[in-house]
mmCIF file of C-alpha atoms in Angstrom:
data_model
loop_
_atom_site.group_PDB
_atom_site.id
_atom_site.type_symbol
_atom_site.label_atom_id
_atom_site.label_comp_id
_atom_site.label_asym_id
_atom_site.label_seq_id
_atom_site.Cartn_x
_atom_site.Cartn_y
_atom_site.Cartn_z
ATOM 1 C CA MET A 666 113.439 99.264 124.162
ATOM 2 C CA GLY A 667 115.074 102.521 123.135
ATOM 3 C CA HIS A 668 116.641 100.796 120.161
ATOM 4 C CA ILE A 669 113.201 99.613 118.965
ATOM 5 C CA HIS A 670 111.743 103.131 119.241
ATOM 6 C CA THR A 671 114.747 104.544 117.368
ATOM 7 C CA HIS A 672 114.290 101.945 114.613
ATOM 8 C CA ASP A 673 110.556 102.728 114.337
ATOM 9 C CA ARG A 674 111.328 106.441 114.044
ATOM 10 C CA GLY A 675 113.879 105.660 111.334
ATOM 11 C CA VAL A 676 111.309 103.609 109.405
ATOM 12 C CA ARG A 677 108.731 106.406 109.667
ATOM 13 C CA TYR A 678 111.349 108.878 108.473
ATOM 14 C CA HIS A 679 112.088 106.688 105.451
ATOM 15 C CA PHE A 680 108.376 106.359 104.668
ATOM 16 C CA ILE A 681 108.035 110.153 104.659
ATOM 17 C CA ILE A 682 110.979 110.418 102.238
ATOM 18 C CA PHE A 683 109.624 107.616 100.024
ATOM 19 C CA SER A 684 106.174 109.237 99.864
ATOM 20 C CA THR A 685 107.643 112.670 99.107
ATOM 21 C CA ILE A 686 109.680 111.244 96.206
ATOM 22 C CA LEU A 687 106.535 109.562 94.855
ATOM 23 C CA VAL A 688 104.511 112.790 94.965
ATOM 24 C CA LEU A 689 107.329 114.767 93.323
ATOM 25 C CA GLY A 690 107.732 112.077 90.661
ATOM 26 C CA MET A 691 104.020 112.183 89.835
ATOM 27 C CA LEU A 692 104.117 115.978 89.696
ATOM 28 C CA ALA A 693 107.099 115.880 87.319
ATOM 29 C CA SER A 694 105.228 113.372 85.136
ATOM 30 C CA LEU A 695 102.311 115.787 84.839
ATOM 31 C CA MET A 696 104.542 118.799 84.192
ATOM 32 C CA LEU A 697 107.127 117.511 81.725
ATOM 33 C CA GLY A 698 106.797 116.331 78.137
ATOM 34 C CA ALA A 699 106.689 117.681 74.607
ATOM 35 C CA VAL A 700 104.799 120.589 76.190
ATOM 36 C CA ASN A 701 105.934 121.707 79.645
ATOM 37 C CA ILE A 702 103.044 122.741 81.907
ATOM 38 C CA SER A 703 103.378 124.726 85.133
ATOM 39 C CA ILE A 704 101.840 123.608 88.437
ATOM 40 C CA PRO A 705 99.235 126.455 88.466
ATOM 41 C CA ASP A 706 98.186 125.495 84.917
ATOM 42 C CA ILE A 707 97.874 121.835 85.950
ATOM 43 C CA PHE A 708 95.674 122.832 88.893
ATOM 44 C CA ARG A 709 93.505 125.071 86.706
ATOM 45 C CA ALA A 710 93.203 122.409 84.006
ATOM 46 C CA LEU A 711 92.085 119.757 86.496
ATOM 47 C CA PHE A 712 89.845 121.662 88.882
ATOM 48 C CA LEU A 713 88.958 125.196 87.797
ATOM 49 C CA ASP A 714 88.766 125.662 84.045
ATOM 50 C CA PRO A 715 87.603 122.811 81.760
ATOM 51 C CA GLU A 716 88.223 125.110 78.796
ATOM 52 C CA ASN A 717 91.898 125.529 79.751
ATOM 53 C CA LYS A 718 94.140 124.793 76.751
ATOM 54 C CA TYR A 719 96.040 122.152 78.768
ATOM 55 C CA HIS A 720 92.922 120.365 79.990
ATOM 56 C CA LEU A 721 92.960 117.586 77.385
ATOM 57 C CA ILE A 722 96.709 117.017 77.685
ATOM 58 C CA ILE A 723 96.515 116.633 81.463
ATOM 59 C CA ARG A 724 93.185 114.841 81.820
ATOM 60 C CA ASP A 725 93.274 112.455 78.863
ATOM 61 C CA ALA A 726 96.996 111.834 78.369
ATOM 62 C CA ARG A 727 99.286 112.555 81.299
ATOM 63 C CA LEU A 728 97.086 111.887 84.338
ATOM 64 C CA PRO A 729 96.020 108.327 83.403
ATOM 65 C CA ARG A 730 99.550 107.500 82.275
ATOM 66 C CA THR A 731 101.018 108.839 85.526
ATOM 67 C CA ILE A 732 98.618 106.864 87.720
ATOM 68 C CA LEU A 733 99.150 103.753 85.584
ATOM 69 C CA ALA A 734 102.942 104.069 85.866
ATOM 70 C CA VAL A 735 102.653 104.223 89.659
ATOM 71 C CA LEU A 736 100.311 101.215 89.754
ATOM 72 C CA VAL A 737 102.469 99.098 87.435
ATOM 73 C CA GLY A 738 105.582 99.960 89.445
ATOM 74 C CA MET A 739 103.802 99.000 92.666
ATOM 75 C CA CYS A 740 102.687 95.659 91.226
ATOM 76 C CA LEU A 741 106.124 94.688 89.894
ATOM 77 C CA SER A 742 108.074 95.703 93.002
ATOM 78 C CA VAL A 743 105.704 93.972 95.435
ATOM 79 C CA ALA A 744 105.659 90.840 93.244
ATOM 80 C CA GLY A 745 109.469 90.842 93.371
ATOM 81 C CA ALA A 746 109.512 91.344 97.149
ATOM 82 C CA ILE A 747 107.163 88.384 97.648
ATOM 83 C CA MET A 748 109.282 86.153 95.401
ATOM 84 C CA GLN A 749 112.465 87.133 97.206
ATOM 85 C CA GLY A 750 110.796 86.372 100.521
ATOM 86 C CA ILE A 751 109.423 82.936 99.697
ATOM 87 C CA THR A 752 112.612 81.825 97.880
ATOM 88 C CA ARG A 753 115.010 83.551 100.317
ATOM 89 C CA ASN A 754 116.980 84.811 97.327
ATOM 90 C CA PRO A 755 117.580 88.517 96.529
ATOM 91 C CA MET A 756 117.899 87.749 92.799
ATOM 92 C CA ALA A 757 114.330 86.507 92.450
ATOM 93 C CA SER A 758 111.992 88.750 90.452
ATOM 94 C CA PRO A 759 109.164 88.289 87.915
ATOM 95 C CA SER A 760 111.382 89.243 84.963
ATOM 96 C CA ILE A 761 114.447 87.184 85.951
ATOM 97 C CA LEU A 762 112.390 84.054 86.688
ATOM 98 C CA GLY A 763 110.382 84.248 83.486
ATOM 99 C CA VAL A 764 107.019 84.875 85.174
ATOM 100 C CA THR A 765 106.460 87.953 83.016
ATOM 101 C CA ASN A 766 107.406 85.834 79.971
ATOM 102 C CA GLY A 767 104.636 83.393 80.835
ATOM 103 C CA ALA A 768 102.148 86.232 81.180
ATOM 104 C CA SER A 769 103.291 87.834 77.913
ATOM 105 C CA LEU A 770 103.134 84.540 75.967
ATOM 106 C CA VAL A 771 99.494 83.981 76.914
ATOM 107 C CA THR A 772 98.694 87.659 76.298
ATOM 108 C CA PHE A 773 100.268 87.528 72.827
ATOM 109 C CA ALA A 774 98.389 84.326 72.006
ATOM 110 C CA LEU A 775 95.127 85.971 73.055
ATOM 111 C CA PHE A 776 96.016 89.032 70.963
ATOM 112 C CA ILE A 777 96.507 86.778 67.908
ATOM 113 C CA PHE A 778 93.616 84.351 68.261
ATOM 114 C CA VAL A 779 90.960 86.380 70.120
ATOM 115 C CA PRO A 780 91.799 90.050 69.426
ATOM 116 C CA SER A 781 88.358 91.209 70.565
ATOM 117 C CA ALA A 782 88.876 89.831 74.106
ATOM 118 C CA PHE A 783 90.490 93.034 75.412
ATOM 119 C CA ARG A 784 88.851 92.718 78.838
ATOM 120 C CA SER A 785 90.179 89.184 79.299
ATOM 121 C CA ILE A 786 93.853 90.153 78.948
ATOM 122 C CA PRO A 787 94.584 90.473 82.719
ATOM 123 C CA ILE A 788 92.943 87.111 83.420
ATOM 124 C CA ALA A 789 94.868 85.428 80.580
ATOM 125 C CA ALA A 790 98.107 87.026 81.773
ATOM 126 C CA PHE A 791 97.396 85.843 85.334
ATOM 127 C CA ILE A 792 96.878 82.261 84.154
ATOM 128 C CA GLY A 793 100.165 82.394 82.224
ATOM 129 C CA ALA A 794 102.061 83.924 85.155
ATOM 130 C CA LEU A 795 100.597 81.494 87.709
ATOM 131 C CA LEU A 796 101.273 78.386 85.626
ATOM 132 C CA THR A 797 104.830 79.577 84.978
ATOM 133 C CA THR A 798 105.467 80.221 88.684
ATOM 134 C CA LEU A 799 104.037 76.833 89.683
ATOM 135 C CA LEU A 800 106.175 75.097 87.049
ATOM 136 C CA ILE A 801 109.329 76.815 88.314
ATOM 137 C CA TYR A 802 108.358 76.042 91.898
ATOM 138 C CA GLY A 803 107.801 72.361 91.061
ATOM 139 C CA MET A 804 111.160 72.088 89.280
ATOM 140 C CA ALA A 805 112.986 73.687 92.221
ATOM 141 C CA TRP A 806 111.249 71.599 94.896
ATOM 142 C CA LYS A 807 113.105 68.782 96.595
ATOM 143 C CA GLY A 808 112.104 68.503 100.226
ATOM 144 C CA GLY A 809 111.862 72.293 100.202
ATOM 145 C CA VAL A 810 112.585 75.181 97.868
ATOM 146 C CA ARG A 811 116.271 75.597 97.107
ATOM 147 C CA PRO A 812 116.842 79.287 96.346
ATOM 148 C CA MET A 813 119.530 78.914 93.670
ATOM 149 C CA MET A 814 117.666 76.032 92.025
ATOM 150 C CA PHE A 815 114.594 78.281 91.897
ATOM 151 C CA ILE A 816 116.574 80.907 89.977
ATOM 152 C CA LEU A 817 118.117 78.377 87.563
ATOM 153 C CA SER A 818 114.727 76.730 86.943
ATOM 154 C CA GLY A 819 113.255 80.170 86.246
ATOM 155 C CA ILE A 820 115.952 80.987 83.723
ATOM 156 C CA ALA A 821 115.403 77.636 81.970
ATOM 157 C CA VAL A 822 111.614 78.073 81.851
ATOM 158 C CA SER A 823 112.067 81.661 80.633
ATOM 159 C CA SER A 824 114.160 80.392 77.697
ATOM 160 C CA ILE A 825 111.502 77.810 76.776
ATOM 161 C CA LEU A 826 108.728 80.415 76.913
ATOM 162 C CA SER A 827 110.788 82.787 74.773
ATOM 163 C CA ALA A 828 111.143 80.012 72.194
ATOM 164 C CA PHE A 829 107.362 79.523 72.064
ATOM 165 C CA TYR A 830 106.905 83.287 71.825
ATOM 166 C CA ASN A 831 109.301 83.419 68.860
ATOM 167 C CA VAL A 832 107.385 80.592 67.190
ATOM 168 C CA LEU A 833 104.210 82.687 67.375
ATOM 169 C CA VAL A 834 106.096 85.714 66.042
ATOM 170 C CA THR A 835 107.360 83.609 63.108
ATOM 171 C CA LEU A 836 103.933 82.164 62.314
ATOM 172 C CA PHE A 837 102.048 85.439 62.737
ATOM 173 C CA PRO A 838 104.481 88.206 61.688
ATOM 174 C CA ASP A 839 101.685 90.718 61.058
ATOM 175 C CA ALA A 840 100.552 90.546 64.688
ATOM 176 C CA ILE A 841 103.913 91.670 66.024
ATOM 177 C CA THR A 842 103.494 95.195 64.623
ATOM 178 C CA GLY A 843 100.898 95.882 67.298
ATOM 179 C CA MET A 844 103.117 94.427 70.019
ATOM 180 C CA VAL A 845 106.406 96.298 69.526
ATOM 181 C CA GLY A 846 105.931 98.524 72.572
ATOM 182 C CA PHE A 847 104.695 95.523 74.549
ATOM 183 C CA ASN A 848 107.858 93.525 73.880
ATOM 184 C CA VAL A 849 110.217 96.172 75.259
ATOM 185 C CA GLY A 850 107.901 97.531 77.956
ATOM 186 C CA SER A 851 106.117 100.804 77.315
ATOM 187 C CA LEU A 852 103.405 103.053 78.721
ATOM 188 C CA SER A 853 103.034 105.090 75.549
ATOM 189 C CA ALA A 854 99.452 105.961 74.543
ATOM 190 C CA ARG A 855 98.005 104.389 77.687
ATOM 191 C CA THR A 856 94.621 105.844 78.643
ATOM 192 C CA TRP A 857 91.943 105.602 81.315
ATOM 193 C CA SER A 858 90.639 102.368 79.745
ATOM 194 C CA HIS A 859 93.967 100.640 80.476
ATOM 195 C CA LEU A 860 93.895 101.900 84.058
ATOM 196 C CA TRP A 861 90.337 100.684 84.701
ATOM 197 C CA LEU A 862 91.269 97.370 83.088
ATOM 198 C CA ILE A 863 93.877 96.422 85.696
ATOM 199 C CA LEU A 864 92.734 98.456 88.702
ATOM 200 C CA PRO A 865 90.580 95.717 90.350
ATOM 201 C CA TYR A 866 93.249 93.031 89.871
ATOM 202 C CA ALA A 867 96.119 95.242 91.043
ATOM 203 C CA THR A 868 94.137 96.489 94.052
ATOM 204 C CA ALA A 869 93.232 92.929 95.078
ATOM 205 C CA GLY A 870 96.843 91.776 94.715
ATOM 206 C CA LEU A 871 98.311 94.693 96.678
ATOM 207 C CA ALA A 872 95.734 94.318 99.469
ATOM 208 C CA ALA A 873 96.376 90.560 99.717
ATOM 209 C CA SER A 874 100.147 91.111 99.827
ATOM 210 C CA ILE A 875 99.791 93.481 102.795
ATOM 211 C CA LEU A 876 97.490 91.041 104.617
ATOM 212 C CA LEU A 877 99.937 88.149 104.069
ATOM 213 C CA ALA A 878 103.107 90.143 104.779
ATOM 214 C CA GLY A 879 103.525 88.670 108.269
ATOM 215 C CA LYS A 880 103.455 85.154 106.801
ATOM 216 C CA ILE A 881 106.343 86.015 104.473
ATOM 217 C CA ASN A 882 108.424 86.828 107.563
ATOM 218 C CA LEU A 883 107.839 83.275 108.810
ATOM 219 C CA LEU A 884 108.582 81.624 105.444
ATOM 220 C CA ALA A 885 111.773 83.682 105.125
ATOM 221 C CA MET A 886 113.092 81.937 108.266
ATOM 222 C CA GLY A 887 112.982 78.574 106.510
ATOM 223 C CA ASP A 888 110.357 75.830 106.260
ATOM 224 C CA GLU A 889 111.431 73.922 109.363
ATOM 225 C CA ILE A 890 111.176 76.954 111.648
ATOM 226 C CA ALA A 891 107.878 78.016 110.072
ATOM 227 C CA ILE A 892 106.383 74.526 110.543
ATOM 228 C CA GLY A 893 107.662 74.515 114.116
ATOM 229 C CA LEU A 894 105.751 77.772 114.707
ATOM 230 C CA GLY A 895 102.561 76.132 113.463
ATOM 231 C CA VAL A 896 102.479 77.649 109.983
ATOM 232 C CA LYS A 897 100.882 75.627 107.181
ATOM 233 C CA VAL A 898 103.766 76.270 104.844
ATOM 234 C CA GLU A 899 102.510 74.947 101.501
ATOM 235 C CA PRO A 900 99.037 76.598 101.496
ATOM 236 C CA ILE A 901 100.589 79.928 102.523
ATOM 237 C CA ARG A 902 103.332 79.640 99.908
ATOM 238 C CA LEU A 903 100.775 78.763 97.219
ATOM 239 C CA ALA A 904 98.658 81.774 98.212
ATOM 240 C CA LEU A 905 101.714 84.049 98.013
ATOM 241 C CA ILE A 906 102.716 82.580 94.643
ATOM 242 C CA SER A 907 99.195 83.323 93.369
ATOM 243 C CA VAL A 908 99.322 86.912 94.683
ATOM 244 C CA SER A 909 102.754 87.468 93.119
ATOM 245 C CA ALA A 910 101.527 86.064 89.786
ATOM 246 C CA LEU A 911 98.409 88.278 89.883
ATOM 247 C CA LEU A 912 100.526 91.390 90.482
ATOM 248 C CA ALA A 913 103.030 90.533 87.744
ATOM 249 C CA ALA A 914 100.218 89.725 85.312
ATOM 250 C CA SER A 915 98.395 92.994 86.050
ATOM 251 C CA ALA A 916 101.538 94.931 85.158
ATOM 252 C CA VAL A 917 102.349 92.895 82.035
ATOM 253 C CA SER A 918 98.809 93.104 80.656
ATOM 254 C CA VAL A 919 99.040 96.876 80.152
ATOM 255 C CA ALA A 920 102.767 97.706 80.150
ATOM 256 C CA GLY A 921 104.403 94.682 78.536
ATOM 257 C CA LEU A 922 107.788 93.268 79.485
ATOM 258 C CA ILE A 923 109.107 95.830 81.938
ATOM 259 C CA GLY A 924 112.028 94.289 83.780
ATOM 260 C CA PHE A 925 114.209 94.878 86.831
ATOM 261 C CA VAL A 926 111.727 96.893 88.941
ATOM 262 C CA GLY A 927 110.898 93.704 90.840
ATOM 263 C CA LEU A 928 114.604 92.995 91.312
ATOM 264 C CA CYS A 929 116.113 96.373 92.224
ATOM 265 C CA VAL A 930 113.398 98.063 94.282
ATOM 266 C CA PRO A 931 112.870 95.325 96.933
ATOM 267 C CA HIS A 932 116.627 94.863 97.381
ATOM 268 C CA ILE A 933 117.369 98.577 97.857
ATOM 269 C CA THR A 934 114.303 99.077 100.078
ATOM 270 C CA ARG A 935 115.358 96.137 102.266
ATOM 271 C CA LEU A 936 118.775 97.721 102.772
ATOM 272 C CA LEU A 937 117.084 100.951 103.944
ATOM 273 C CA ILE A 938 114.327 99.707 106.280
ATOM 274 C CA GLY A 939 115.126 96.059 107.041
ATOM 275 C CA SER A 940 113.512 92.716 106.240
ATOM 276 C CA ASP A 941 110.224 92.955 108.143
ATOM 277 C CA TYR A 942 107.765 92.357 105.317
ATOM 278 C CA ARG A 943 104.958 94.131 107.182
ATOM 279 C CA LYS A 944 106.908 97.321 106.511
ATOM 280 C CA LEU A 945 108.807 96.172 103.421
ATOM 281 C CA ILE A 946 105.723 95.449 101.279
ATOM 282 C CA PRO A 947 104.144 98.942 101.568
ATOM 283 C CA ALA A 948 107.585 100.569 101.233
ATOM 284 C CA CYS A 949 108.282 98.566 98.067
ATOM 285 C CA ALA A 950 104.900 99.618 96.673
ATOM 286 C CA ILE A 951 105.703 103.306 97.206
ATOM 287 C CA ASN A 952 109.251 103.014 95.852
ATOM 288 C CA GLY A 953 108.220 100.880 92.887
ATOM 289 C CA GLY A 954 105.648 103.498 91.909
ATOM 290 C CA SER A 955 108.285 106.230 92.251
ATOM 291 C CA VAL A 956 110.899 104.416 90.154
ATOM 292 C CA LEU A 957 108.545 103.651 87.288
ATOM 293 C CA VAL A 958 106.869 107.059 87.127
ATOM 294 C CA ILE A 959 110.276 108.818 87.193
ATOM 295 C CA CYS A 960 111.758 106.490 84.549
ATOM 296 C CA ASP A 961 108.635 106.910 82.401
ATOM 297 C CA THR A 962 109.000 110.693 82.619
ATOM 298 C CA ILE A 963 112.650 110.391 81.568
ATOM 299 C CA SER A 964 111.615 108.172 78.645
ATOM 300 C CA ARG A 965 109.280 110.931 77.412
ATOM 301 C CA ILE A 966 111.646 113.879 77.686
ATOM 302 C CA VAL A 967 115.107 112.515 76.858
ATOM 303 C CA MET A 968 114.555 112.565 73.061
ATOM 304 C CA ILE A 969 111.665 114.984 72.496
ATOM 305 C CA PRO A 970 109.597 114.725 70.304
ATOM 306 C CA ARG A 971 110.402 110.991 70.122
ATOM 307 C CA GLU A 972 109.890 108.653 73.039
ATOM 308 C CA ILE A 973 112.089 105.845 74.362
ATOM 309 C CA PRO A 974 110.141 102.875 75.814
ATOM 310 C CA VAL A 975 110.472 102.897 79.596
ATOM 311 C CA GLY A 976 111.564 99.244 79.534
ATOM 312 C CA ILE A 977 114.794 100.283 77.811
ATOM 313 C CA ILE A 978 115.527 102.889 80.498
ATOM 314 C CA LEU A 979 114.962 100.316 83.236
ATOM 315 C CA ALA A 980 117.075 97.675 81.484
ATOM 316 C CA ALA A 981 119.969 100.133 81.276
ATOM 317 C CA ILE A 982 119.723 100.658 85.044
ATOM 318 C CA GLY A 983 118.740 97.146 86.102
ATOM 319 C CA ALA A 984 121.162 94.979 84.147
ATOM 320 C CA PRO A 985 124.301 96.357 85.899
ATOM 321 C CA PHE A 986 122.481 96.007 89.227
ATOM 322 C CA PHE A 987 121.745 92.340 88.489
ATOM 323 C CA LEU A 988 125.428 91.730 87.692
ATOM 324 C CA TYR A 989 126.339 93.383 90.995
ATOM 325 C CA LEU A 990 123.958 91.059 92.883
ATOM 326 C CA LEU A 991 125.344 88.051 91.006
ATOM 327 C CA ARG A 992 128.911 88.911 91.995
ATOM 328 C CA LYS A 993 127.820 89.493 95.572
ATOM 329 C CA GLN A 994 126.107 86.076 95.690
ATOM 330 C CA ARG A 995 129.261 84.393 94.331
ATOM 331 C CA ARG A 996 131.386 86.004 97.035
ATOM 332 C CA ILE A 997 128.966 84.805 99.714
ATOM 333 C CA ALA A 998 128.911 81.297 98.203
#
């Protein structure tokens, strides 16, 4: 009993640290950039003095971008946590499996053929992400989901989707000029309109993931045990796949191909607080928001006045981490 209370206190302690890092990361995002703004000036610009010289910078540029970075990070990390839970593989993530590629392919096609359908981008991205996930799931299924087969199927599907994407780029070269930031993952020039665009979808996905977190615990034990406990495995897994696809699509529709958040954040968070998804999902949301908002701030200040797309920063961090996980899996195998 004492051990349980000690563990709960440890989890609460970690949540306090995670939340503090998130708040500090958001504050740094508001403060730092081509123009550095102090905390008192931020407060005055937001609440006291609409005529403050920093008002437009904070209200129309940095605040929506900061909130959007947190939301995108939350979506990607929780989507990765769900995938890792239902496949029982720590290398599963939306970017590694090609789910974000499916979302981006449909988004790019919509951008080319129906450029006026701005509001439909999240829905189109969701359809692409869901169909991709179901295809990978079907290829990996043989009396149950085999974790390594799931990863290999995802890599194969990702390559096919990339080929189709390159076909569109070849046929419509003029369209790619508007998608450069999208292809590498960027939050540059994102405004309130982008935030309102994905907010309902992201909120629905995050809420559903918290409600279904207990079911992930059962699926992570294996299908036979879950069925023995009375769980309807396939409907639950399909619901979780849909939630994961919705979260990944929400992120892709406004930020493009940002990778590795869904891989690194769930794995590190699991090492810190354990594998109970009722705690892991909200912790991943907080940490995913922190990682992306901090990396986005770095992307803005590392080469002032120029800006490096945040996807490049994350790839530089995430690729070595993926190689580490791959080597670890080989040793276990």
